[in-house]
């Protein structure tokens, strides 16, 4: 097969973070798993559904470990590699750390894909790692029915810079650093209806490293951080709410969107993961009366390599927003706030 004739997305049943198991399914699978155990040095494990594990080595150093991989959401192999690598590295930044190395995770249908296509995927991932200043120091590969690529990433930070998703405080403001709509764009790609220019917009967002997370972690006014990926904004916000035992309020008008996301959602470009997400956690979300389904789908839209959701002291919000925007995240917006109350999400108009 000629590499130029191959549509990567045709080889996979799903793509990007839309491949993630629904939150309700994941909860069932983990229900009877043993706890990580009484390890005093394990600062972050599986208890709060956080972005990565954190192990404290000594008084000044923590190791952050994570892995993330998925099937292609785009047909260009180099772009697929770039997106997957950016997404995997994001977990380290979301914990407040900086990556130091990565290992490649590769599963490819060798009988269906020419070697040059697979090499381009690996080159794409390596190019993002080089941008992040880290090596791809090894990895593992298998022959699989569908194409899979991602990274295991190791990072470090100081203990006081660890930022869990479970430390939001009542009164905090909520900042989102990237626009929503990646899943909608992915659906439009599969349907062949993505408008001119939208692909470049999506690639610019999904290959933008979330390195601002490591900078934000140095500010004590930043209390909690998580990255918004396959569970959508509402799903990851709910993880933050449940971890901190607080309620979160989000404003529809304040949530940033990719330029064609609303129109495409209205046209029916919605992923199956968006439906699964809502079925999993919709009971914990309060929506405005008579909210159209397409608007709800934007809030449950699975984000591949999405932005960071940040909870911070309100007196620092404006300064932090300026810092984030100046660092190269022009869509960053204050989208809501944290309140006392049972863990839930309230969406207002």
XYZ file of C-alpha atoms in Angstrom:
349
model
C 0.000 0.000 0.000
C 1.199 3.513 -0.797
C 1.655 5.596 2.356
C -0.033 8.557 0.691
C -3.203 6.523 0.046
C -3.572 5.313 3.642
C -6.155 6.900 5.922
C -4.980 6.169 9.455
C -8.400 6.923 10.897
C -9.926 4.146 8.767
C -7.822 1.579 10.639
C -9.211 2.419 14.088
C -12.659 2.206 15.648
C -12.009 5.407 17.602
C -9.389 8.096 17.802
C -7.452 10.242 20.244
C -8.731 10.570 23.786
C -12.167 9.599 22.472
C -10.817 6.031 22.798
C -10.758 6.310 26.588
C -13.088 4.061 28.530
C -16.134 5.913 29.814
C -15.741 7.139 33.414
C -18.453 4.763 34.657
C -16.788 1.761 32.986
C -13.389 2.684 34.378
C -14.876 3.018 37.857
C -16.345 -0.489 37.610
C -13.050 -1.989 36.467
C -11.096 -0.380 39.301
C -13.690 -1.052 42.001
C -12.047 -4.195 43.399
C -8.435 -3.280 42.737
C -6.271 -3.059 45.866
C -5.261 0.371 47.081
C -1.725 1.460 46.328
C -0.830 0.604 49.903
C 0.692 2.387 52.881
C 3.662 3.907 51.074
C 4.502 7.180 52.778
C 6.516 8.353 49.779
C 3.619 7.883 47.336
C 2.170 11.398 47.366
C -0.307 10.811 44.526
C -1.679 7.412 43.547
C -5.035 6.204 42.266
C -7.255 7.649 44.988
C -8.360 10.844 43.230
C -8.150 9.945 39.542
C -5.250 12.328 39.139
C -3.140 12.831 36.031
C 0.021 10.982 37.132
C 1.626 9.165 40.034
C 4.039 11.097 42.266
C 6.747 9.524 44.430
C 8.818 11.620 46.841
C 12.493 10.622 46.782
C 13.806 13.081 49.374
C 13.108 16.512 50.827
C 13.693 18.287 47.519
C 12.729 15.880 44.730
C 9.636 14.043 43.547
C 9.392 11.704 40.549
C 6.265 11.936 38.380
C 5.296 8.931 36.233
C 2.534 8.627 33.649
C 1.576 6.884 30.438
C -0.873 7.770 27.682
C -1.539 6.276 24.252
C -4.379 6.064 21.748
C -5.433 5.413 18.169
C -5.202 8.026 15.396
C -7.596 10.950 15.253
C -5.948 12.387 12.113
C -4.668 10.798 8.920
C -1.274 12.484 8.735
C 1.129 10.103 10.554
C 3.566 12.838 11.600
C 0.729 14.887 13.099
C -0.638 11.798 14.857
C 2.746 11.248 16.498
C 2.987 14.893 17.531
C -0.487 14.963 19.061
C -0.019 11.700 20.963
C 3.320 12.814 22.398
C 2.027 16.247 23.410
C -0.930 14.621 25.112
C 1.225 12.152 27.061
C 3.703 14.768 28.277
C 0.802 16.948 29.445
C 0.195 14.781 32.511
C 3.591 15.713 33.938
C 2.960 19.415 33.424
C -0.499 19.057 34.982
C 1.098 17.727 38.171
C 3.388 20.757 38.366
C 6.483 18.995 37.070
C 8.868 19.085 34.151
C 9.495 15.989 31.997
C 12.977 14.451 31.867
C 12.524 11.475 29.492
C 9.995 9.363 27.622
C 9.540 5.783 26.448
C 7.601 5.056 23.262
C 4.565 2.755 23.248
C 3.828 1.402 19.779
C 1.257 -1.062 18.458
C 0.834 -1.268 14.697
C -0.976 -3.505 12.172
C 2.205 -4.363 10.323
C 0.329 -6.077 7.483
C -1.702 -2.923 6.757
C 0.770 -0.088 7.236
C 3.954 0.597 5.262
C 7.127 1.060 7.339
C 7.542 4.663 6.217
C 4.164 5.573 7.729
C 5.129 4.094 11.088
C 8.481 5.878 10.958
C 6.656 9.180 10.438
C 4.541 8.553 13.551
C 7.684 7.950 15.579
C 9.364 11.011 14.081
C 6.376 13.141 14.997
C 6.493 11.998 18.605
C 10.254 12.469 18.799
C 9.949 16.018 17.434
C 7.611 17.005 20.278
C 9.880 15.374 22.841
C 12.775 17.395 21.415
C 10.640 20.522 21.765
C 10.026 19.590 25.404
C 13.770 19.062 25.851
C 13.626 15.333 26.583
C 14.853 12.162 24.865
C 12.827 9.173 23.749
C 15.043 6.816 25.712
C 13.456 3.497 24.743
C 10.073 1.846 24.441
C 8.152 -1.253 23.439
C 6.339 -2.297 20.259
C 3.832 -4.979 19.284
C 1.896 -6.065 16.203
C -1.719 -5.035 16.904
C -4.998 -4.968 14.921
C -5.282 -1.176 15.178
C -2.586 1.525 15.221
C -1.654 2.683 18.731
C 1.004 5.183 19.740
C 1.878 7.073 22.887
C 4.485 7.581 25.571
C 5.367 6.707 29.118
C 6.816 9.901 30.580
C 8.941 10.551 33.651
C 9.226 13.994 35.220
C 10.388 15.667 38.407
C 9.357 18.513 40.691
C 9.847 19.766 44.222
C 7.371 18.410 46.816
C 5.788 21.821 47.364
C 5.159 22.165 43.630
C 3.007 19.047 43.284
C -0.440 20.103 42.086
C -3.177 17.513 42.488
C -6.658 17.785 41.037
C -8.051 17.393 44.567
C -6.884 20.574 46.288
C -9.332 23.162 44.949
C -10.683 25.453 47.685
C -14.051 27.208 48.082
C -13.740 30.702 46.659
C -11.195 29.714 44.012
C -11.584 30.843 40.437
C -11.372 28.348 37.574
C -9.168 28.994 34.536
C -9.155 26.920 31.340
C -6.048 27.361 29.188
C -7.194 25.947 25.805
C -10.383 26.097 23.757
C -12.762 23.125 23.570
C -13.898 21.317 20.436
C -11.167 18.852 19.498
C -13.530 15.877 19.537
C -16.038 17.748 17.388
C -13.278 18.540 14.887
C -12.211 14.881 14.904
C -15.769 13.828 14.102
C -15.856 16.349 11.262
C -12.617 14.903 9.861
C -14.131 11.420 9.725
C -17.247 12.800 8.025
C -15.191 14.850 5.577
C -16.835 18.153 6.561
C -14.052 19.983 8.443
C -13.953 23.582 7.126
C -10.889 25.107 5.491
C -8.357 26.239 8.043
C -9.898 24.260 10.886
C -7.369 21.435 10.641
C -4.473 23.828 11.196
C -6.323 25.342 14.155
C -6.805 21.905 15.698
C -3.183 20.874 15.170
C -1.951 24.144 16.691
C -3.995 23.443 19.819
C -3.278 19.718 20.178
C 0.486 20.109 19.689
C 0.817 23.049 22.099
C 2.682 21.713 25.117
C 1.092 22.440 28.496
C 4.445 23.478 29.914
C 2.749 26.463 31.604
C 1.646 23.982 34.279
C 5.177 23.765 35.675
C 5.348 27.557 35.886
C 1.952 27.839 37.578
C 2.992 25.280 40.199
C 5.552 27.712 41.572
C 2.737 30.068 42.613
C 1.154 29.143 45.990
C -2.087 30.812 44.856
C -2.540 27.973 42.351
C -4.209 25.247 44.407
C -5.238 22.528 41.935
C -4.537 21.635 38.306
C -5.728 18.904 35.949
C -5.636 18.516 32.187
C -8.879 18.284 30.250
C -8.809 15.228 27.988
C -11.100 12.315 27.165
C -13.780 12.853 29.825
C -14.477 16.377 28.565
C -14.528 19.581 30.585
C -17.406 18.437 32.786
C -15.845 15.053 33.514
C -12.473 16.387 34.575
C -14.090 19.231 36.502
C -16.173 16.645 38.341
C -13.020 14.707 39.254
C -11.673 17.944 40.732
C -14.923 18.536 42.617
C -15.056 15.006 44.012
C -11.404 14.977 44.991
C -11.726 18.231 46.951
C -15.326 17.670 48.141
C -16.475 20.974 46.651
C -18.962 22.208 44.054
C -17.868 23.839 40.799
C -19.836 26.399 38.804
C -19.043 26.964 35.130
C -20.328 29.707 32.850
C -21.350 28.627 29.343
C -20.546 32.031 27.896
C -17.039 32.037 29.356
C -15.896 28.647 28.052
C -13.550 29.153 25.061
C -14.304 27.180 21.890
C -12.398 26.438 18.709
C -13.722 28.719 15.988
C -15.955 26.156 14.202
C -16.839 23.980 17.211
C -20.326 25.369 17.813
C -21.390 25.168 14.160
C -20.042 21.652 13.736
C -21.705 20.451 16.943
C -25.020 21.865 15.713
C -24.461 19.985 12.451
C -24.164 16.696 14.336
C -20.378 16.280 14.456
C -20.374 14.664 17.883
C -18.303 11.681 19.041
C -19.626 8.560 20.676
C -17.400 9.370 23.651
C -19.384 12.549 24.256
C -22.547 10.473 24.695
C -20.742 7.957 26.930
C -19.318 10.747 29.058
C -22.745 12.258 29.718
C -24.247 8.860 30.524
C -21.442 8.314 33.038
C -21.642 11.515 35.052
C -24.650 13.543 33.896
C -26.507 12.884 37.167
C -23.932 15.027 38.986
C -24.297 17.988 36.595
C -26.934 20.720 36.712
C -27.581 22.386 33.331
C -29.591 25.479 32.399
C -33.204 24.729 31.554
C -33.831 23.844 27.893
C -30.128 23.786 27.043
C -29.757 22.425 23.472
C -28.026 19.061 23.241
C -25.304 20.447 20.974
C -24.208 22.892 23.666
C -24.069 20.128 26.242
C -21.984 18.032 23.857
C -19.343 20.759 23.754
C -18.948 20.398 27.523
C -18.627 16.595 27.343
C -16.560 16.663 24.140
C -13.436 14.481 24.555
C -10.378 16.690 24.294
C -7.261 15.110 22.876
C -4.266 17.014 24.235
C -6.575 19.598 25.780
C -5.730 22.444 28.095
C -5.302 22.737 31.845
C -8.116 23.405 34.306
C -6.665 25.518 37.098
C -8.175 26.408 40.486
C -6.576 29.513 41.988
C -7.100 32.186 44.622
C -9.333 34.881 43.062
C -6.992 37.767 43.879
C -4.399 36.208 41.565
C -6.715 35.315 38.673
C -6.093 38.362 36.498
C -2.313 38.200 36.896
C -2.253 34.472 36.211
C -4.408 34.885 33.120
C -2.000 37.506 31.770
C 0.909 35.167 32.429
C -0.807 32.250 30.693
C -1.823 34.276 27.636
C 1.635 35.840 27.304
C 3.152 32.337 27.488
C 1.310 31.390 24.291
C -2.183 30.281 25.306
C -4.418 32.969 23.773
C -7.708 31.169 24.498
C -7.134 31.052 28.280
C -10.232 32.240 30.154
C -11.768 32.406 33.590
C -14.675 29.996 33.257
C -16.124 29.663 36.759
C -15.501 29.284 40.452
C -15.421 26.843 43.370
C -18.025 26.767 46.148
C -18.701 24.846 49.324
C -21.173 22.018 48.926
C -21.473 18.402 47.825
C -19.326 17.423 44.859
C -21.223 18.465 41.751
C -21.042 20.725 38.714
C -23.437 23.578 38.008
C -23.497 25.089 34.533
C -24.978 28.569 34.210
C -25.806 30.592 31.091
